[in-house]
mmCIF file with all atom_site columns, C-alpha atoms in Angstrom:
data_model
loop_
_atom_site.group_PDB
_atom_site.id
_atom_site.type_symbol
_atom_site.label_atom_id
_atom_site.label_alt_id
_atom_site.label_comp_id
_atom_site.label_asym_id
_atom_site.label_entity_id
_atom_site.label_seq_id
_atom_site.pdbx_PDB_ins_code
_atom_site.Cartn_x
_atom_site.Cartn_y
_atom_site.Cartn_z
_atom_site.occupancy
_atom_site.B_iso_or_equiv
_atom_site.pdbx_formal_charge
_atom_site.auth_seq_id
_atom_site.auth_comp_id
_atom_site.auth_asym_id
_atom_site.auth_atom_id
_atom_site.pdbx_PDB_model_num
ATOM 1   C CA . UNK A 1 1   ? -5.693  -2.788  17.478  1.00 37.00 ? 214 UNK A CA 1
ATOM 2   C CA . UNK A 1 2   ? -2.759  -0.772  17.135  1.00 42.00 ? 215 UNK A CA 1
ATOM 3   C CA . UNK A 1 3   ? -1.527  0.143   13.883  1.00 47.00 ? 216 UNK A CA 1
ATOM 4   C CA . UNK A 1 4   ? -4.438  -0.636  12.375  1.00 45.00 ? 217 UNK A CA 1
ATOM 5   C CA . UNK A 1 5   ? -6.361  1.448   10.541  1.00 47.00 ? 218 UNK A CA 1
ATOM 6   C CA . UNK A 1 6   ? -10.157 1.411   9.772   1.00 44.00 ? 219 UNK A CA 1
ATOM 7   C CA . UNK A 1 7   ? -11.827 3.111   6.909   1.00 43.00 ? 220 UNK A CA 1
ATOM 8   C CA . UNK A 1 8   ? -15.316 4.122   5.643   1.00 39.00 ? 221 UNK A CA 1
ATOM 9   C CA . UNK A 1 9   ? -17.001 1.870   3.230   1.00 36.00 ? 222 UNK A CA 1
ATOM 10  C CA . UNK A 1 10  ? -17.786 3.675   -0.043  1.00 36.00 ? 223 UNK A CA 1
ATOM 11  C CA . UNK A 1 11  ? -17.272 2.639   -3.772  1.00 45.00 ? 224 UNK A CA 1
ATOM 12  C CA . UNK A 1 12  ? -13.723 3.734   -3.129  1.00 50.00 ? 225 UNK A CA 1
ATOM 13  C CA . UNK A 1 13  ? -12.574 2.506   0.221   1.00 49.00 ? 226 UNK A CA 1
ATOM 14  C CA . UNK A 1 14  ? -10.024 5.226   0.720   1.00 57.00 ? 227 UNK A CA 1
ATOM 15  C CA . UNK A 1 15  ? -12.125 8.462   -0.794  1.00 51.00 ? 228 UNK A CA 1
ATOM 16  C CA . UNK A 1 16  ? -13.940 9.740   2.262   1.00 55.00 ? 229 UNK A CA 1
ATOM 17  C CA . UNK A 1 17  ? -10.980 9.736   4.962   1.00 54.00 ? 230 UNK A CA 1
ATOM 18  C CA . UNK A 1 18  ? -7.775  9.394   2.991   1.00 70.00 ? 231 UNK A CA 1
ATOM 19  C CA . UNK A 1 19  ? -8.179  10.552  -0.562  1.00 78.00 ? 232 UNK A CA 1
ATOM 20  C CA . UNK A 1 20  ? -4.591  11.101  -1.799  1.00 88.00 ? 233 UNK A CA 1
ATOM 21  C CA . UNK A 1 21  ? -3.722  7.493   -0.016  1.00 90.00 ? 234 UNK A CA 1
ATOM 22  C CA . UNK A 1 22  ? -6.120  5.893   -2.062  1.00 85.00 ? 235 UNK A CA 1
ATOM 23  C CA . UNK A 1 23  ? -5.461  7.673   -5.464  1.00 89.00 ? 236 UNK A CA 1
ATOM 24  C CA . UNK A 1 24  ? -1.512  7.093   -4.808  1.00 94.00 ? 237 UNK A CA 1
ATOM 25  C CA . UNK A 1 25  ? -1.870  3.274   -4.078  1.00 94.00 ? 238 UNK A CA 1
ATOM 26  C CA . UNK A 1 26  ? -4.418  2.879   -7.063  1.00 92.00 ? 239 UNK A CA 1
ATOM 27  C CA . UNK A 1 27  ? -1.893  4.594   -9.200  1.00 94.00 ? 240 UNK A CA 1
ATOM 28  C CA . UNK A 1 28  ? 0.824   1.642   -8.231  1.00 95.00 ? 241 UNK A CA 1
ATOM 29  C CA . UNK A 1 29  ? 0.605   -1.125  -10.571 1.00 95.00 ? 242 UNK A CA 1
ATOM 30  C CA . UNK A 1 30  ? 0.988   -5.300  -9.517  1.00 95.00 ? 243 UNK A CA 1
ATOM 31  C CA . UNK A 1 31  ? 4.614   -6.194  -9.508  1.00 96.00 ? 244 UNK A CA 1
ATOM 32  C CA . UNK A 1 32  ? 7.852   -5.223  -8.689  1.00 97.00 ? 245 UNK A CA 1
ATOM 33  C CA . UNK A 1 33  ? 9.224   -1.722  -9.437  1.00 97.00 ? 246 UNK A CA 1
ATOM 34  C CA . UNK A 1 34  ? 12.056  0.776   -8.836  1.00 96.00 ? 247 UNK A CA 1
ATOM 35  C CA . UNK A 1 35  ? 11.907  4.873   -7.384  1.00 95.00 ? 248 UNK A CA 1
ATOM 36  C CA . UNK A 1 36  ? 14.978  5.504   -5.897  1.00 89.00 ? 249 UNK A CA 1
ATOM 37  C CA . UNK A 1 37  ? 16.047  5.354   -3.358  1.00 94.00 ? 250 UNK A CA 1
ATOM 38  C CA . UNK A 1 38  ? 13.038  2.368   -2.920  1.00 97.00 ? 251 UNK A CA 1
ATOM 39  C CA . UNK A 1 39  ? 11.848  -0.834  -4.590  1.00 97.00 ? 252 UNK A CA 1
ATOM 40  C CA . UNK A 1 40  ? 8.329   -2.137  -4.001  1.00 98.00 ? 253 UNK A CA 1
ATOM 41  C CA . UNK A 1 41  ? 6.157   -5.012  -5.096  1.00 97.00 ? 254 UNK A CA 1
ATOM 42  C CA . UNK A 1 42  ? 2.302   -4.607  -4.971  1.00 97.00 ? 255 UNK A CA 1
ATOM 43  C CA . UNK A 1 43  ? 0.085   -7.667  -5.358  1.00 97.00 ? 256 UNK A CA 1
ATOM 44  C CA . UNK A 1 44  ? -3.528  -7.424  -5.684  1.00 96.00 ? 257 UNK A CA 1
ATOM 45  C CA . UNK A 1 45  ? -6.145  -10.448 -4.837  1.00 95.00 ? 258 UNK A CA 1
ATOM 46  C CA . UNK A 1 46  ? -7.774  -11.753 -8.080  1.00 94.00 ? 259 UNK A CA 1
ATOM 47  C CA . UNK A 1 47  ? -11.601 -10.514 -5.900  1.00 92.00 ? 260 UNK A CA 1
ATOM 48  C CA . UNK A 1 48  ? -10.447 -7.766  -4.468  1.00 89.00 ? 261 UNK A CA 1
ATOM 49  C CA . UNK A 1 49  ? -10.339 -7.792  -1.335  1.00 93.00 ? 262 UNK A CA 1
ATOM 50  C CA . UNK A 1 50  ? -6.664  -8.054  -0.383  1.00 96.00 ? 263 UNK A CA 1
ATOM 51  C CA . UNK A 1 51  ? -3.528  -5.546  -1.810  1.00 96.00 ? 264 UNK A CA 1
ATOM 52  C CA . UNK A 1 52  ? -0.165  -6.420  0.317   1.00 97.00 ? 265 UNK A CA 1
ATOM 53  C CA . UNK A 1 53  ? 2.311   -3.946  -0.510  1.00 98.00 ? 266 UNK A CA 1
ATOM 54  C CA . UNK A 1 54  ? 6.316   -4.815  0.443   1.00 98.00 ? 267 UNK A CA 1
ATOM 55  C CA . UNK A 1 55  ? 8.839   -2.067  -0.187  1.00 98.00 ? 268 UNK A CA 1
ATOM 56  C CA . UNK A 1 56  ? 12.625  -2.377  0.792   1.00 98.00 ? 269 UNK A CA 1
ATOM 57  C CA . UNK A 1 57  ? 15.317  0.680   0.612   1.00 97.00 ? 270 UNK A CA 1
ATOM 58  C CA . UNK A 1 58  ? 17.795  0.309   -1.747  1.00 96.00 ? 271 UNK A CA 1
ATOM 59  C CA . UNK A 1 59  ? 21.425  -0.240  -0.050  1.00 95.00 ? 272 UNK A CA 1
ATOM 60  C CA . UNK A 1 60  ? 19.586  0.213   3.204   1.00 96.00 ? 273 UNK A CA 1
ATOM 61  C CA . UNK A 1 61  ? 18.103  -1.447  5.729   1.00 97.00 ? 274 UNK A CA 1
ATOM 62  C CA . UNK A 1 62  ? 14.541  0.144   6.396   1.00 97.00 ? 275 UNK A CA 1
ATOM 63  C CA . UNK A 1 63  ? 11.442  -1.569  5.134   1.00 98.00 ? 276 UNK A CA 1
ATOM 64  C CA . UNK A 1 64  ? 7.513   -0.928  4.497   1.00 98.00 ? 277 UNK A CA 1
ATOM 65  C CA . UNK A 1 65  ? 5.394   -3.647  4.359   1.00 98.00 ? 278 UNK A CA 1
ATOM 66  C CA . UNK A 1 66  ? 0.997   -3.732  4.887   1.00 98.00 ? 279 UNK A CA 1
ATOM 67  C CA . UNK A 1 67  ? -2.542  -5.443  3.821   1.00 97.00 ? 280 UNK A CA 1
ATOM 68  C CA . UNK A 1 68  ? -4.882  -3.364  2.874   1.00 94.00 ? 281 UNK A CA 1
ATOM 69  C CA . UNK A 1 69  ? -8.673  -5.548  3.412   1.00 92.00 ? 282 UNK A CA 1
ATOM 70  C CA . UNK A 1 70  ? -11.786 -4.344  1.824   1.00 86.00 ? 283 UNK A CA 1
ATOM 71  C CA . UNK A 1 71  ? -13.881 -7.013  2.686   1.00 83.00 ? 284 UNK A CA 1
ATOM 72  C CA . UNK A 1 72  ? -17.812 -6.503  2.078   1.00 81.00 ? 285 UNK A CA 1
ATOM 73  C CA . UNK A 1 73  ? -20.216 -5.437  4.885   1.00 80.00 ? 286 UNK A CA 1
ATOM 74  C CA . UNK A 1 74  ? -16.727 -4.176  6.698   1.00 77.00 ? 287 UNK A CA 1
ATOM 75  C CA . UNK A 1 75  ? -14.999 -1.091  6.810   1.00 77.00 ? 288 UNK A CA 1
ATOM 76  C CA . UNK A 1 76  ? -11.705 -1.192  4.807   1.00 77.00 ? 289 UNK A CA 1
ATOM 77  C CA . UNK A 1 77  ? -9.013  -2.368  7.161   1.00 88.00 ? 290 UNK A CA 1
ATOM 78  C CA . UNK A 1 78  ? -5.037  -1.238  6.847   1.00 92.00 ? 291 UNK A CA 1
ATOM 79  C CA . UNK A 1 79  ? -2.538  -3.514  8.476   1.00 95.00 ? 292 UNK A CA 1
ATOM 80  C CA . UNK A 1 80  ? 0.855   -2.533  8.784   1.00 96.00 ? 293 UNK A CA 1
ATOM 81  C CA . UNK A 1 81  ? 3.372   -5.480  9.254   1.00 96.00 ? 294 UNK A CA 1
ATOM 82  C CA . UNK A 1 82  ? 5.309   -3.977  12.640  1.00 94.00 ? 295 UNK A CA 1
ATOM 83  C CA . UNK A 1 83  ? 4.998   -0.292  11.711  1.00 95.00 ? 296 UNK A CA 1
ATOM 84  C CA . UNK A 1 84  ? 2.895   3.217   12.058  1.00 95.00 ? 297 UNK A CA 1
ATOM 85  C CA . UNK A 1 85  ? 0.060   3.440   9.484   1.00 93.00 ? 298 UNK A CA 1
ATOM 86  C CA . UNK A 1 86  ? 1.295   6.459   8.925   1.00 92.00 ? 299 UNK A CA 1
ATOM 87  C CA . UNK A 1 87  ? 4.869   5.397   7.949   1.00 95.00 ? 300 UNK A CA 1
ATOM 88  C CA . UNK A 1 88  ? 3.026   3.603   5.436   1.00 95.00 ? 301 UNK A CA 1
ATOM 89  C CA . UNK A 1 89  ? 0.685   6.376   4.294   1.00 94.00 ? 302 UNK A CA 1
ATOM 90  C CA . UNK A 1 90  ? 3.901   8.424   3.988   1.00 94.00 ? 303 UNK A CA 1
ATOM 91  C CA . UNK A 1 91  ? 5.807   6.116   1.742   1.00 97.00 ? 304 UNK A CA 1
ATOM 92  C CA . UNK A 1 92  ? 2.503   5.258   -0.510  1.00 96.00 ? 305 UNK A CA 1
ATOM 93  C CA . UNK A 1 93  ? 2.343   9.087   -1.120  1.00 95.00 ? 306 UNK A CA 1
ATOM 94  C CA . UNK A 1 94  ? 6.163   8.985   -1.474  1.00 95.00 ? 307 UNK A CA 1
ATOM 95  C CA . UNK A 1 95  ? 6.509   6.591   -4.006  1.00 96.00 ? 308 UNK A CA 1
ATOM 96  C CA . UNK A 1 96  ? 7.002   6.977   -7.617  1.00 95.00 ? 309 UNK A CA 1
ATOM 97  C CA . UNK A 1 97  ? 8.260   4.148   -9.204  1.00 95.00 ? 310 UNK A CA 1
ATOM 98  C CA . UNK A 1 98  ? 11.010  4.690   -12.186 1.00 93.00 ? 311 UNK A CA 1
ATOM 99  C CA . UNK A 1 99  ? 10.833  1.210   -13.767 1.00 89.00 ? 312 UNK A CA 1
ATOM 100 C CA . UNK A 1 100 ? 7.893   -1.258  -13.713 1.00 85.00 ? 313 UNK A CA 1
ATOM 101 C CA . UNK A 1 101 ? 8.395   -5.537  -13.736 1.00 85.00 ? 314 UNK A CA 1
ATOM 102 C CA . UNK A 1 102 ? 4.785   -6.297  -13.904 1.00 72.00 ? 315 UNK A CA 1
ATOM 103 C CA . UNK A 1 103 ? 3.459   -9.973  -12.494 1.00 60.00 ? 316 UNK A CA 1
#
C-alpha cells in the first residue's frame, strides 16, 4: 500500500530499521505541544497498539498527520494520512516541542 510503511517486530518496533524515528517519537509526550514554527498532539492507545500523531504549522497551511500500529504477531505498520512516510519521518525527527499541554 502506498505510503505505508512496514517494520520489524522487536521489543522496540522501530529499533532495527528506523532507530532515531523511534527514539524521537518515544521522546514526544501525549498531548498537545508547541516547537515553532509547529504544534502537534500525540495520543497513545491505553494497550499499545495505536499512537496517531497530528501536527499543524503555525500561521501556515501545511499539515502532518499518521498511525503508527504495533499490533502483536504483525510487523509494526506506519500510516500516513495523505502524505510520504518520509515527510513524516522528517518532521518526527524535526520536532522539538517548546511547551507541553499534557492529556
Amino acid at each position: 500500500m502506498p505510503g505505508t510503511m512496514m517494520m520489524s517486530d522487536t521489543r522496540d518496533p522501530l529499533a532495527d530499521e528506523f532507530p532515531e524515528f523511534g527514539h524521537a517519537l518515544a521522546r514526544l509526550p501525549d498531548g498537545y505541544m508547541e516547537g515553532r514554527p509547529w504544534s502537534a498532539t500525540v495520543k497513545r492507545s491505553a494497550d499499545g497498539k495505536r499512537i496517531w500523531l497530528y501536527g499543524e504549522e503555525l500561521g501556515g497551511t501545511d499539515i502532518v498527520s499518521f498511525n503508527l500500529y504495533v499490533l502483536s504477531g504483525a510487523k509494526p505498520a506506519l500510516k500516513p494520512c495523505e502524505m510520504s512516510s518520509s515527510k513524516v519521518v522528517d518532521f518526527v525527527l524535526g520536532f522539538r516541542p517548546t511547551s507541553v499541554r499534557r492529556s
